[in-house]
mmCIF file of N, CA and C in Angstrom:
data_model
loop_
_atom_site.group_PDB
_atom_site.id
_atom_site.type_symbol
_atom_site.label_atom_id
_atom_site.label_comp_id
_atom_site.label_asym_id
_atom_site.label_seq_id
_atom_site.Cartn_x
_atom_site.Cartn_y
_atom_site.Cartn_z
ATOM 1 N N MET A 1 -3.736 -112.042 51.699
ATOM 2 C CA MET A 1 -2.293 -112.214 51.700
ATOM 3 C C MET A 1 -1.973 -113.248 52.562
ATOM 4 N N ALA A 2 -1.090 -114.210 52.246
ATOM 5 C CA ALA A 2 -0.711 -115.281 53.072
ATOM 6 C C ALA A 2 0.539 -114.975 54.029
ATOM 7 N N LYS A 3 0.558 -115.562 55.189
ATOM 8 C CA LYS A 3 1.617 -115.255 55.938
ATOM 9 C C LYS A 3 2.773 -116.076 55.597
ATOM 10 N N THR A 4 3.896 -115.582 55.402
ATOM 11 C CA THR A 4 5.046 -116.553 54.883
ATOM 12 C C THR A 4 6.114 -116.992 55.772
ATOM 13 N N GLY A 5 6.018 -116.040 57.208
ATOM 14 C CA GLY A 5 6.932 -116.455 58.134
ATOM 15 C C GLY A 5 7.028 -115.649 59.438
ATOM 16 N N ARG A 6 7.197 -116.386 60.477
ATOM 17 C CA ARG A 6 7.174 -115.636 61.857
ATOM 18 C C ARG A 6 8.194 -116.246 62.617
ATOM 19 N N SER A 7 8.872 -115.456 63.347
ATOM 20 C CA SER A 7 10.046 -115.996 64.102
ATOM 21 C C SER A 7 10.159 -115.303 65.411
ATOM 22 N N VAL A 8 10.623 -115.924 66.373
ATOM 23 C CA VAL A 8 11.112 -115.372 67.759
ATOM 24 C C VAL A 8 12.427 -115.866 68.209
ATOM 25 N N VAL A 9 13.264 -114.817 68.286
ATOM 26 C CA VAL A 9 14.589 -115.107 68.813
ATOM 27 C C VAL A 9 14.743 -114.557 70.231
ATOM 28 N N THR A 10 15.275 -115.561 71.151
ATOM 29 C CA THR A 10 15.471 -115.081 72.628
ATOM 30 C C THR A 10 16.942 -114.683 72.915
ATOM 31 N N TYR A 11 17.177 -113.936 73.846
ATOM 32 C CA TYR A 11 18.425 -113.483 74.405
ATOM 33 C C TYR A 11 18.428 -113.442 75.860
ATOM 34 N N ASN A 12 19.434 -114.207 76.528
ATOM 35 C CA ASN A 12 19.599 -113.841 77.987
ATOM 36 C C ASN A 12 20.157 -112.554 78.327
ATOM 37 N N PRO A 13 19.643 -111.679 79.161
ATOM 38 C CA PRO A 13 20.110 -110.318 79.461
ATOM 39 C C PRO A 13 21.467 -110.314 80.209
ATOM 40 N N SER A 14 21.916 -111.611 80.659
ATOM 41 C CA SER A 14 23.162 -111.590 81.596
ATOM 42 C C SER A 14 24.188 -112.628 81.082
ATOM 43 N N ALA A 15 23.996 -113.526 80.052
ATOM 44 C CA ALA A 15 24.765 -114.538 79.777
ATOM 45 C C ALA A 15 24.744 -114.572 78.095
ATOM 46 N N SER A 16 25.678 -115.338 77.619
ATOM 47 C CA SER A 16 25.712 -115.602 76.148
ATOM 48 C C SER A 16 24.806 -116.983 75.889
ATOM 49 N N ASN A 17 23.586 -116.981 76.178
ATOM 50 C CA ASN A 17 22.677 -118.125 75.683
ATOM 51 C C ASN A 17 21.357 -117.553 75.492
ATOM 52 N N ALA A 18 20.483 -118.529 75.153
ATOM 53 C CA ALA A 18 19.168 -117.809 74.846
ATOM 54 C C ALA A 18 18.097 -118.287 75.893
ATOM 55 N N ASN A 19 18.440 -118.446 77.196
ATOM 56 C CA ASN A 19 17.573 -118.899 78.260
ATOM 57 C C ASN A 19 17.140 -117.758 79.016
ATOM 58 N N TRP A 20 16.180 -118.201 79.857
ATOM 59 C CA TRP A 20 15.826 -117.156 80.918
ATOM 60 C C TRP A 20 16.892 -116.804 81.947
ATOM 61 N N ARG A 21 16.886 -115.617 82.556
ATOM 62 C CA ARG A 21 17.739 -115.492 83.608
ATOM 63 C C ARG A 21 17.031 -115.177 84.838
ATOM 64 N N ASP A 22 17.326 -116.157 85.863
ATOM 65 C CA ASP A 22 16.637 -116.097 87.287
ATOM 66 C C ASP A 22 17.467 -115.134 88.047
ATOM 67 N N THR A 23 17.092 -114.004 88.115
ATOM 68 C CA THR A 23 17.878 -112.940 88.905
ATOM 69 C C THR A 23 17.903 -113.177 90.345
ATOM 70 N N THR A 24 16.835 -113.788 90.805
ATOM 71 C CA THR A 24 16.658 -114.069 92.190
ATOM 72 C C THR A 24 17.686 -115.102 92.755
ATOM 73 N N ASN A 25 17.985 -116.060 92.015
ATOM 74 C CA ASN A 25 18.826 -117.140 92.518
ATOM 75 C C ASN A 25 20.220 -117.235 91.495
ATOM 76 N N SER A 26 20.500 -116.226 90.903
ATOM 77 C CA SER A 26 21.676 -116.090 89.869
ATOM 78 C C SER A 26 21.753 -117.297 89.241
ATOM 79 N N ALA A 27 20.766 -117.655 88.410
ATOM 80 C CA ALA A 27 20.924 -118.959 87.657
ATOM 81 C C ALA A 27 20.231 -118.795 86.299
ATOM 82 N N ASP A 28 20.607 -119.482 85.200
ATOM 83 C CA ASP A 28 19.750 -119.424 84.053
ATOM 84 C C ASP A 28 18.847 -120.620 84.002
ATOM 85 N N ARG A 29 17.829 -120.505 83.398
ATOM 86 C CA ARG A 29 16.650 -121.353 83.355
ATOM 87 C C ARG A 29 16.294 -121.730 81.852
ATOM 88 N N THR A 30 16.134 -123.119 81.475
ATOM 89 C CA THR A 30 15.914 -123.453 80.204
ATOM 90 C C THR A 30 14.652 -122.765 79.563
ATOM 91 N N PHE A 31 14.889 -122.051 78.249
ATOM 92 C CA PHE A 31 13.805 -121.731 77.432
ATOM 93 C C PHE A 31 13.333 -122.858 76.951
ATOM 94 N N GLY A 32 11.965 -122.981 76.872
ATOM 95 C CA GLY A 32 11.078 -123.984 76.433
ATOM 96 C C GLY A 32 10.537 -123.884 75.022
ATOM 97 N N GLY A 33 10.727 -122.564 74.468
ATOM 98 C CA GLY A 33 10.070 -122.260 73.153
ATOM 99 C C GLY A 33 9.076 -121.207 73.121
ATOM 100 N N GLY A 34 8.714 -120.853 71.942
ATOM 101 C CA GLY A 34 7.900 -119.648 71.795
ATOM 102 C C GLY A 34 6.911 -120.039 70.669
ATOM 103 N N ALA A 35 5.844 -119.270 70.717
ATOM 104 C CA ALA A 35 4.827 -119.426 69.651
ATOM 105 C C ALA A 35 4.377 -117.929 69.262
ATOM 106 N N SER A 36 4.001 -117.531 68.142
ATOM 107 C CA SER A 36 3.536 -116.254 67.866
ATOM 108 C C SER A 36 2.308 -116.350 67.074
ATOM 109 N N GLY A 37 1.456 -115.367 67.411
ATOM 110 C CA GLY A 37 0.231 -115.358 66.644
ATOM 111 C C GLY A 37 0.189 -114.050 65.991
ATOM 112 N N ASP A 38 -1.078 -113.591 65.509
ATOM 113 C CA ASP A 38 -0.953 -112.253 64.678
ATOM 114 C C ASP A 38 -0.519 -111.151 65.574
ATOM 115 N N LYS A 39 -0.931 -111.221 66.826
ATOM 116 C CA LYS A 39 -0.549 -109.945 67.699
ATOM 117 C C LYS A 39 -0.038 -110.366 69.016
ATOM 118 N N THR A 40 0.356 -111.641 69.180
ATOM 119 C CA THR A 40 0.844 -112.055 70.431
ATOM 120 C C THR A 40 2.141 -112.786 70.320
ATOM 121 N N VAL A 41 3.044 -112.948 71.376
ATOM 122 C CA VAL A 41 4.073 -113.874 71.502
ATOM 123 C C VAL A 41 4.127 -114.490 72.870
ATOM 124 N N ASN A 42 4.174 -115.724 72.845
ATOM 125 C CA ASN A 42 3.982 -116.650 74.106
ATOM 126 C C ASN A 42 5.278 -117.366 74.302
ATOM 127 N N LEU A 43 6.109 -116.973 75.278
ATOM 128 C CA LEU A 43 7.427 -117.536 75.701
ATOM 129 C C LEU A 43 7.271 -118.440 76.815
ATOM 130 N N LEU A 44 7.755 -119.794 76.594
ATOM 131 C CA LEU A 44 7.548 -120.774 77.759
ATOM 132 C C LEU A 44 8.884 -121.182 78.334
ATOM 133 N N GLY A 45 8.905 -121.417 79.580
ATOM 134 C CA GLY A 45 10.200 -121.749 80.337
ATOM 135 C C GLY A 45 9.858 -123.182 81.040
ATOM 136 N N SER A 46 11.030 -123.629 81.566
ATOM 137 C CA SER A 46 10.927 -124.965 82.297
ATOM 138 C C SER A 46 11.815 -124.728 83.403
ATOM 139 N N GLY A 47 11.384 -125.380 84.660
ATOM 140 C CA GLY A 47 12.307 -125.460 85.827
ATOM 141 C C GLY A 47 12.207 -124.048 86.538
ATOM 142 N N GLY A 48 12.758 -124.025 87.509
ATOM 143 C CA GLY A 48 12.851 -122.651 88.278
ATOM 144 C C GLY A 48 12.225 -122.772 89.687
ATOM 145 N N VAL A 49 12.453 -121.677 90.403
ATOM 146 C CA VAL A 49 11.843 -121.625 91.667
ATOM 147 C C VAL A 49 10.673 -120.766 91.983
ATOM 148 N N ALA A 50 9.550 -121.168 92.679
ATOM 149 C CA ALA A 50 8.442 -120.335 92.804
ATOM 150 C C ALA A 50 8.828 -119.098 93.311
ATOM 151 N N GLY A 51 8.151 -117.964 92.826
ATOM 152 C CA GLY A 51 8.342 -116.599 93.251
ATOM 153 C C GLY A 51 9.743 -115.901 92.674
ATOM 154 N N ALA A 52 10.298 -116.646 91.896
ATOM 155 C CA ALA A 52 11.735 -116.057 91.542
ATOM 156 C C ALA A 52 11.571 -115.124 90.373
ATOM 157 N N GLN A 53 12.386 -114.133 90.119
ATOM 158 C CA GLN A 53 12.130 -113.115 89.044
ATOM 159 C C GLN A 53 12.911 -113.664 87.692
ATOM 160 N N ASN A 54 12.297 -113.904 86.862
ATOM 161 C CA ASN A 54 13.010 -114.508 85.568
ATOM 162 C C ASN A 54 12.802 -113.424 84.309
ATOM 163 N N TYR A 55 13.917 -113.139 83.586
ATOM 164 C CA TYR A 55 13.840 -112.201 82.600
ATOM 165 C C TYR A 55 14.371 -112.842 81.418
ATOM 166 N N ILE A 56 13.848 -112.350 80.022
ATOM 167 C CA ILE A 56 14.513 -112.872 78.890
ATOM 168 C C ILE A 56 14.138 -111.496 77.983
ATOM 169 N N HIS A 57 15.078 -111.242 77.123
ATOM 170 C CA HIS A 57 14.960 -110.519 75.940
ATOM 171 C C HIS A 57 14.575 -111.303 74.665
ATOM 172 N N TYR A 58 13.871 -110.595 73.795
ATOM 173 C CA TYR A 58 13.525 -111.314 72.542
ATOM 174 C C TYR A 58 13.121 -110.327 71.450
ATOM 175 N N THR A 59 13.456 -110.701 70.182
ATOM 176 C CA THR A 59 12.952 -109.950 69.102
ATOM 177 C C THR A 59 12.093 -110.933 68.264
ATOM 178 N N ALA A 60 10.983 -110.268 67.627
ATOM 179 C CA ALA A 60 9.848 -110.908 66.999
ATOM 180 C C ALA A 60 10.012 -110.429 65.612
ATOM 181 N N ASN A 61 9.725 -111.236 64.558
ATOM 182 C CA ASN A 61 9.734 -110.938 63.236
ATOM 183 C C ASN A 61 8.367 -111.526 62.602
ATOM 184 N N ALA A 62 7.634 -110.747 61.680
ATOM 185 C CA ALA A 62 6.604 -111.419 60.999
ATOM 186 C C ALA A 62 6.615 -110.933 59.654
ATOM 187 N N ARG A 63 6.631 -111.893 58.661
ATOM 188 C CA ARG A 63 6.695 -111.502 57.198
ATOM 189 C C ARG A 63 5.327 -111.870 56.735
ATOM 190 N N MET A 64 4.838 -110.772 55.982
ATOM 191 C CA MET A 64 3.562 -111.069 55.258
ATOM 192 C C MET A 64 3.678 -111.016 53.698
#
């Protein structure tokens, strides 16, 4: 059976955007994209401060 579609949608847990939330520095960090495999989701970000706590919410959908 061929895979017909995969998607990942991100949500900032503290603001109305789709970026990471840096709770250490009270800032939003740019979400760089995501990739999904058969059993994995890989979320990439850019920028930020070393050691900061960053959070993001997401939903993943795969259609077969």
